[in-house]
Amino acid sequence: MAKRTITIADIVANPTLLQDPHVLNSVTIFVDQGMCDQSFYYFVMKAWKPAFGHDFVDGIHIRALCHHLQALWEGQFTTLVANLPPGLGKSSISCVLYPAWIWMKDPSAGLWFSSFGQDTLDRDSLAMRRLMDSPWWQERFGHLFHL
């Protein structure tokens, strides 16, 4: 017997469908795909743990940086300088999660990175690989872009 596709209309008409873990997982992935595409901040909140291996800790500086990076992508301005003290997630967001978000949206985008030290480049490259190899990424965006 062929497996039937469940639509959003089916779930609205019969919310008990969400009690099935497979249906709930499919809905979660669908919502994540849409929200991640629309909001870099949402993407950061969801992708943090797969990329860095620990829970996301929010802060107003994180929201501001995400907002400004998304505005940069959307063409609201062409240059962004982020002055934050060390240890507040500046590199994690701008050099790991931002390029992943851009490649999710446009796999043909070309990005260049530089750093004062090879250790930082290696750390960020490994975090990017960890994110893109993660089940979270593969379930949502593996069909769009992979390393």
Coordinates of N, CA and C in Angstrom, one line a residue:
M1 N 0.8 -1.2 0.0 CA 0.0 0.0 0.0 C 0.9 1.2 0.0
A2 N 0.6 2.2 -0.8 CA 1.4 3.4 -0.9 C 1.2 4.3 0.3
K3 N 2.3 4.9 0.7 CA 2.2 5.8 1.8 C 1.6 7.2 1.4
R4 N 0.6 7.6 2.1 CA -0.1 8.8 1.8 C 0.6 10.1 2.4
T5 N 0.7 11.1 1.6 CA 1.3 12.4 2.0 C 0.3 13.1 2.9
I6 N 0.7 13.5 4.1 CA -0.1 14.3 5.0 C 0.1 15.8 4.7
T7 N -0.9 16.5 4.5 CA -0.8 18.0 4.3 C -1.1 18.8 5.5
I8 N -0.8 20.0 5.5 CA -1.1 20.9 6.6 C -2.6 21.0 6.8
A9 N -3.4 20.9 5.7 CA -4.8 20.9 5.9 C -5.3 19.7 6.6
D10 N -4.6 18.5 6.4 CA -5.0 17.3 7.1 C -4.7 17.5 8.6
I11 N -3.6 18.1 9.0 CA -3.3 18.3 10.4 C -4.2 19.3 11.0
V12 N -4.6 20.4 10.3 CA -5.5 21.3 10.9 C -6.9 20.7 11.1
A13 N -7.3 19.8 10.2 CA -8.6 19.1 10.3 C -8.5 18.0 11.4
N14 N -7.3 17.5 11.6 CA -7.2 16.4 12.6 C -5.9 16.5 13.4
P15 N -5.8 17.4 14.4 CA -4.6 17.7 15.1 C -4.0 16.4 15.8
T16 N -4.8 15.4 16.0 CA -4.2 14.2 16.7 C -3.2 13.5 15.8
L17 N -3.1 13.9 14.5 CA -2.1 13.3 13.6 C -0.7 13.6 14.2
L18 N -0.6 14.8 14.9 CA 0.7 15.2 15.5 C 1.2 14.3 16.7
Q19 N 0.3 13.4 17.1 CA 0.7 12.4 18.1 C 1.6 11.3 17.6
D20 N 1.6 11.2 16.2 CA 2.5 10.2 15.6 C 3.9 10.9 15.5
P21 N 4.9 10.3 16.1 CA 6.3 10.9 16.1 C 6.8 11.2 14.7
H22 N 6.5 10.4 13.8 CA 7.0 10.6 12.4 C 6.4 11.8 11.8
V23 N 5.1 12.0 12.0 CA 4.4 13.2 11.5 C 4.9 14.4 12.2
L24 N 5.1 14.4 13.5 CA 5.6 15.5 14.3 C 7.0 15.9 13.8
N25 N 7.8 14.9 13.6 CA 9.2 15.2 13.1 C 9.2 15.8 11.7
S26 N 8.3 15.3 10.8 CA 8.2 15.9 9.5 C 7.7 17.4 9.6
V27 N 6.7 17.6 10.4 CA 6.2 19.0 10.6 C 7.3 19.9 11.1
T28 N 8.1 19.4 12.1 CA 9.1 20.2 12.7 C 10.2 20.6 11.7
I29 N 10.6 19.6 10.8 CA 11.5 19.9 9.8 C 11.0 20.9 8.8
F30 N 9.7 20.7 8.4 CA 9.1 21.7 7.5 C 9.1 23.1 8.0
V31 N 8.7 23.2 9.3 CA 8.7 24.6 9.9 C 10.1 25.1 10.0
D32 N 11.0 24.3 10.4 CA 12.4 24.8 10.5 C 13.0 25.2 9.2
Q33 N 12.7 24.5 8.1 CA 13.1 24.9 6.8 C 12.6 26.3 6.4
G34 N 11.3 26.5 6.6 CA 10.8 27.8 6.3 C 11.3 29.0 7.2
M35 N 11.3 28.7 8.5 CA 11.7 29.7 9.5 C 13.2 30.0 9.3
C36 N 14.1 29.0 9.1 CA 15.5 29.3 8.9 C 15.7 30.1 7.6
D37 N 14.9 29.8 6.6 CA 15.1 30.6 5.3 C 14.7 32.1 5.6
Q38 N 13.7 32.3 6.4 CA 13.2 33.7 6.6 C 14.0 34.5 7.7
S39 N 14.7 33.8 8.6 CA 15.3 34.5 9.8 C 16.6 33.9 10.1
F40 N 17.7 34.7 9.9 CA 19.0 34.2 10.3 C 19.1 34.0 11.8
Y41 N 18.4 34.8 12.6 CA 18.4 34.6 14.0 C 17.8 33.2 14.4
Y42 N 16.7 32.9 13.8 CA 16.1 31.6 14.0 C 17.1 30.5 13.7
F43 N 17.7 30.6 12.5 CA 18.7 29.6 12.1 C 19.8 29.5 13.1
V44 N 20.3 30.6 13.6 CA 21.4 30.6 14.6 C 20.9 29.8 15.9
M45 N 19.7 30.1 16.3 CA 19.2 29.4 17.5 C 19.1 27.9 17.3
K46 N 18.7 27.4 16.1 CA 18.5 26.0 15.8 C 19.9 25.3 15.4
A47 N 20.8 26.0 14.8 CA 22.0 25.4 14.3 C 23.1 25.4 15.3
W48 N 23.0 26.2 16.4 CA 24.1 26.4 17.3 C 24.5 25.0 17.9
K49 N 23.6 24.2 18.4 CA 24.0 23.0 19.1 C 24.7 22.0 18.1
P50 N 24.1 21.8 16.9 CA 24.8 20.9 16.0 C 26.2 21.4 15.5
A51 N 26.4 22.7 15.5 CA 27.7 23.2 15.1 C 28.7 23.2 16.2
F52 N 28.3 23.5 17.4 CA 29.2 23.8 18.5 C 29.1 22.8 19.6
G53 N 28.1 21.9 19.6 CA 28.0 20.8 20.6 C 27.5 21.2 22.0
H54 N 27.0 22.5 22.1 CA 26.4 22.9 23.4 C 25.2 23.8 23.1
D55 N 24.4 24.0 24.1 CA 23.2 24.7 24.0 C 23.5 26.2 23.6
F56 N 22.6 26.7 22.9 CA 22.6 28.2 22.5 C 22.2 29.0 23.7
V57 N 23.0 30.1 24.0 CA 22.7 31.0 25.0 C 22.5 32.4 24.3
D58 N 21.3 32.9 24.5 CA 20.8 34.1 23.8 C 21.3 35.3 24.5
G59 N 21.4 36.4 23.8 CA 21.7 37.7 24.3 C 21.4 38.8 23.3
I60 N 21.2 40.0 23.8 CA 20.8 41.1 22.9 C 21.9 41.3 21.8
H61 N 23.1 41.1 22.1 CA 24.2 41.3 21.1 C 24.1 40.2 20.0
I62 N 23.6 39.0 20.4 CA 23.4 38.0 19.4 C 22.3 38.4 18.4
R63 N 21.2 38.8 19.0 CA 20.1 39.3 18.1 C 20.5 40.4 17.2
A64 N 21.2 41.4 17.8 CA 21.6 42.5 17.0 C 22.6 42.1 15.8
L65 N 23.5 41.2 16.1 CA 24.5 40.8 15.1 C 23.7 40.0 14.0
C66 N 22.8 39.1 14.4 CA 22.0 38.4 13.4 C 21.2 39.3 12.6
H67 N 20.5 40.2 13.2 CA 19.7 41.2 12.5 C 20.5 42.0 11.4
H68 N 21.7 42.4 11.8 CA 22.6 43.2 10.9 C 23.1 42.3 9.8
L69 N 23.5 41.1 10.1 CA 24.0 40.2 9.1 C 22.9 39.8 8.1
Q70 N 21.7 39.6 8.5 CA 20.6 39.4 7.6 C 20.3 40.6 6.7
A71 N 20.4 41.8 7.3 CA 20.2 43.0 6.6 C 21.3 43.2 5.5
L72 N 22.5 42.8 5.8 CA 23.6 42.8 4.9 C 23.3 41.9 3.7
W73 N 22.9 40.7 4.0 CA 22.5 39.7 2.9 C 21.4 40.3 2.1
E74 N 20.4 40.9 2.7 CA 19.3 41.4 1.9 C 19.6 42.7 1.2
G75 N 20.8 43.2 1.3 CA 21.2 44.4 0.5 C 20.9 45.7 1.1
Q76 N 20.5 45.7 2.4 CA 20.1 47.0 3.0 C 21.4 47.9 3.2
F77 N 22.6 47.3 3.3 CA 23.8 48.0 3.3 C 24.9 47.1 2.8
T78 N 26.1 47.6 2.5 CA 27.1 46.8 1.8 C 28.3 46.5 2.7
T79 N 28.4 47.1 3.8 CA 29.6 46.9 4.7 C 29.1 46.8 6.2
L80 N 29.7 45.9 6.9 CA 29.3 45.8 8.3 C 30.6 45.5 9.1
V81 N 30.8 46.3 10.2 CA 31.8 46.1 11.1 C 31.2 45.8 12.5
A82 N 31.6 44.6 13.0 CA 31.0 44.2 14.3 C 32.1 44.3 15.4
N83 N 31.9 45.2 16.2 CA 32.9 45.4 17.3 C 32.3 44.8 18.6
L84 N 32.7 43.6 18.9 CA 32.3 42.9 20.2 C 33.5 42.4 20.9
P85 N 33.5 42.4 22.2 CA 34.6 41.8 22.9 C 34.8 40.3 22.6
P86 N 36.0 39.8 22.8 CA 36.2 38.3 22.5 C 35.3 37.5 23.4
G87 N 34.9 36.3 22.8 CA 34.1 35.4 23.5 C 32.6 35.6 23.5
L88 N 32.1 36.5 22.7 CA 30.6 36.7 22.6 C 30.0 36.1 21.4
G89 N 30.7 35.3 20.6 CA 30.1 34.6 19.5 C 30.2 35.2 18.2
K90 N 31.0 36.3 18.1 CA 31.2 37.0 16.8 C 31.7 36.1 15.7
S91 N 32.8 35.4 15.9 CA 33.3 34.4 14.9 C 32.3 33.3 14.7
S92 N 31.8 32.7 15.7 CA 30.9 31.6 15.6 C 29.7 32.0 14.7
I93 N 29.2 33.1 14.9 CA 28.0 33.6 14.1 C 28.4 34.0 12.7
S94 N 29.4 34.9 12.6 CA 29.7 35.5 11.3 C 30.6 34.6 10.4
C95 N 31.4 33.6 11.0 CA 32.3 32.8 10.2 C 31.9 31.4 10.1
V96 N 30.9 30.9 10.8 CA 30.4 29.6 10.8 C 28.9 29.5 10.4
L97 N 28.1 30.1 11.1 CA 26.7 30.0 10.9 C 26.2 30.9 9.7
Y98 N 26.8 32.1 9.6 CA 26.3 33.0 8.5 C 26.6 32.4 7.1
P99 N 27.9 31.9 6.9 CA 28.1 31.3 5.6 C 27.2 30.0 5.4
A100 N 26.9 29.3 6.4 CA 26.0 28.1 6.2 C 24.6 28.6 5.8
W101 N 24.2 29.6 6.5 CA 22.9 30.2 6.1 C 22.8 30.7 4.7
I102 N 23.9 31.4 4.3 CA 24.0 31.9 2.9 C 24.0 30.8 1.9
W103 N 24.8 29.7 2.2 CA 24.9 28.6 1.3 C 23.5 27.8 1.2
M104 N 22.8 27.8 2.4 CA 21.5 27.2 2.4 C 20.6 28.0 1.4
K105 N 20.7 29.3 1.4 CA 19.8 30.1 0.6 C 20.3 30.2 -0.9
D106 N 21.6 30.2 -1.1 CA 22.2 30.3 -2.4 C 23.5 29.5 -2.5
P107 N 23.4 28.2 -2.9 CA 24.6 27.4 -2.9 C 25.7 27.8 -3.8
S108 N 25.5 28.8 -4.7 CA 26.5 29.3 -5.6 C 27.3 30.4 -5.0
A109 N 26.9 30.9 -3.8 CA 27.5 32.1 -3.2 C 29.0 31.8 -2.9
G110 N 29.9 32.7 -3.2 CA 31.3 32.5 -2.9 C 31.6 33.4 -1.7
L111 N 32.3 32.9 -0.8 CA 32.7 33.6 0.4 C 34.2 33.4 0.7
W112 N 34.8 34.5 1.2 CA 36.2 34.4 1.6 C 36.4 34.8 3.1
F113 N 37.3 34.1 3.7 CA 37.5 34.4 5.2 C 39.0 34.6 5.4
S114 N 39.3 35.4 6.4 CA 40.7 35.5 6.8 C 40.7 35.7 8.3
S115 N 41.8 35.4 8.9 CA 41.9 35.5 10.4 C 43.4 35.8 10.7
F116 N 43.5 36.3 12.0 CA 44.9 36.6 12.4 C 45.7 35.3 12.7
G117 N 45.0 34.2 12.8 CA 45.7 32.9 13.2 C 45.0 31.7 12.5
Q118 N 45.8 30.8 12.2 CA 45.3 29.5 11.6 C 44.4 28.7 12.6
D119 N 44.7 28.8 13.9 CA 43.9 28.1 14.8 C 42.4 28.5 14.7
T120 N 42.2 29.8 14.6 CA 40.8 30.3 14.5 C 40.1 29.8 13.2
L121 N 40.9 29.8 12.1 CA 40.3 29.3 10.8 C 40.0 27.8 10.9
D122 N 40.9 27.0 11.5 CA 40.7 25.6 11.7 C 39.5 25.3 12.6
R123 N 39.4 26.1 13.7 CA 38.2 25.9 14.6 C 36.9 26.1 13.9
D124 N 36.9 27.2 13.1 CA 35.6 27.6 12.5 C 35.3 26.6 11.3
S125 N 36.3 26.2 10.6 CA 36.1 25.2 9.5 C 35.6 23.9 10.1
L126 N 36.1 23.4 11.2 CA 35.6 22.2 11.8 C 34.2 22.4 12.3
A127 N 33.9 23.5 12.9 CA 32.5 23.8 13.3 C 31.5 23.7 12.1
M128 N 31.9 24.3 11.0 CA 31.1 24.3 9.8 C 30.9 22.9 9.3
R129 N 32.0 22.1 9.3 CA 31.8 20.7 8.9 C 30.9 19.9 9.8
R130 N 31.1 20.1 11.1 CA 30.3 19.5 12.1 C 28.8 19.8 11.9
L131 N 28.5 21.1 11.6 CA 27.1 21.5 11.3 C 26.6 20.8 10.1
M132 N 27.3 20.8 9.0 CA 26.8 20.3 7.7 C 26.8 18.8 7.7
D133 N 27.6 18.1 8.5 CA 27.5 16.7 8.6 C 26.5 16.2 9.6
S134 N 25.9 17.1 10.4 CA 24.9 16.8 11.5 C 23.6 16.3 10.9
P135 N 22.9 15.4 11.6 CA 21.6 15.0 11.2 C 20.6 16.2 11.1
W136 N 20.8 17.2 11.9 CA 19.9 18.3 11.9 C 20.0 19.0 10.5
W137 N 21.2 19.3 10.0 CA 21.4 19.9 8.7 C 21.0 19.0 7.6
Q138 N 21.4 17.7 7.7 CA 21.1 16.8 6.6 C 19.6 16.6 6.4
E139 N 18.8 16.5 7.5 CA 17.4 16.4 7.3 C 16.7 17.6 6.7
R140 N 17.3 18.8 7.0 CA 16.6 20.0 6.6 C 17.2 20.6 5.3
F141 N 18.5 20.5 5.1 CA 19.1 21.2 4.0 C 20.2 20.4 3.2
G142 N 20.3 19.1 3.6 CA 21.3 18.3 2.9 C 21.1 18.2 1.4
H143 N 19.8 18.3 1.0 CA 19.5 18.3 -0.4 C 19.9 19.5 -1.2
L144 N 20.2 20.6 -0.4 CA 20.5 21.9 -1.0 C 22.0 22.1 -1.2
F145 N 22.7 21.8 -0.1 CA 24.2 22.0 -0.1 C 24.8 21.1 0.9
H146 N 26.0 20.6 0.5 CA 26.7 19.7 1.5 C 28.2 19.9 1.1
L147 N 29.1 19.5 2.0 CA 30.5 19.6 1.8 C 31.0 18.3 1.1

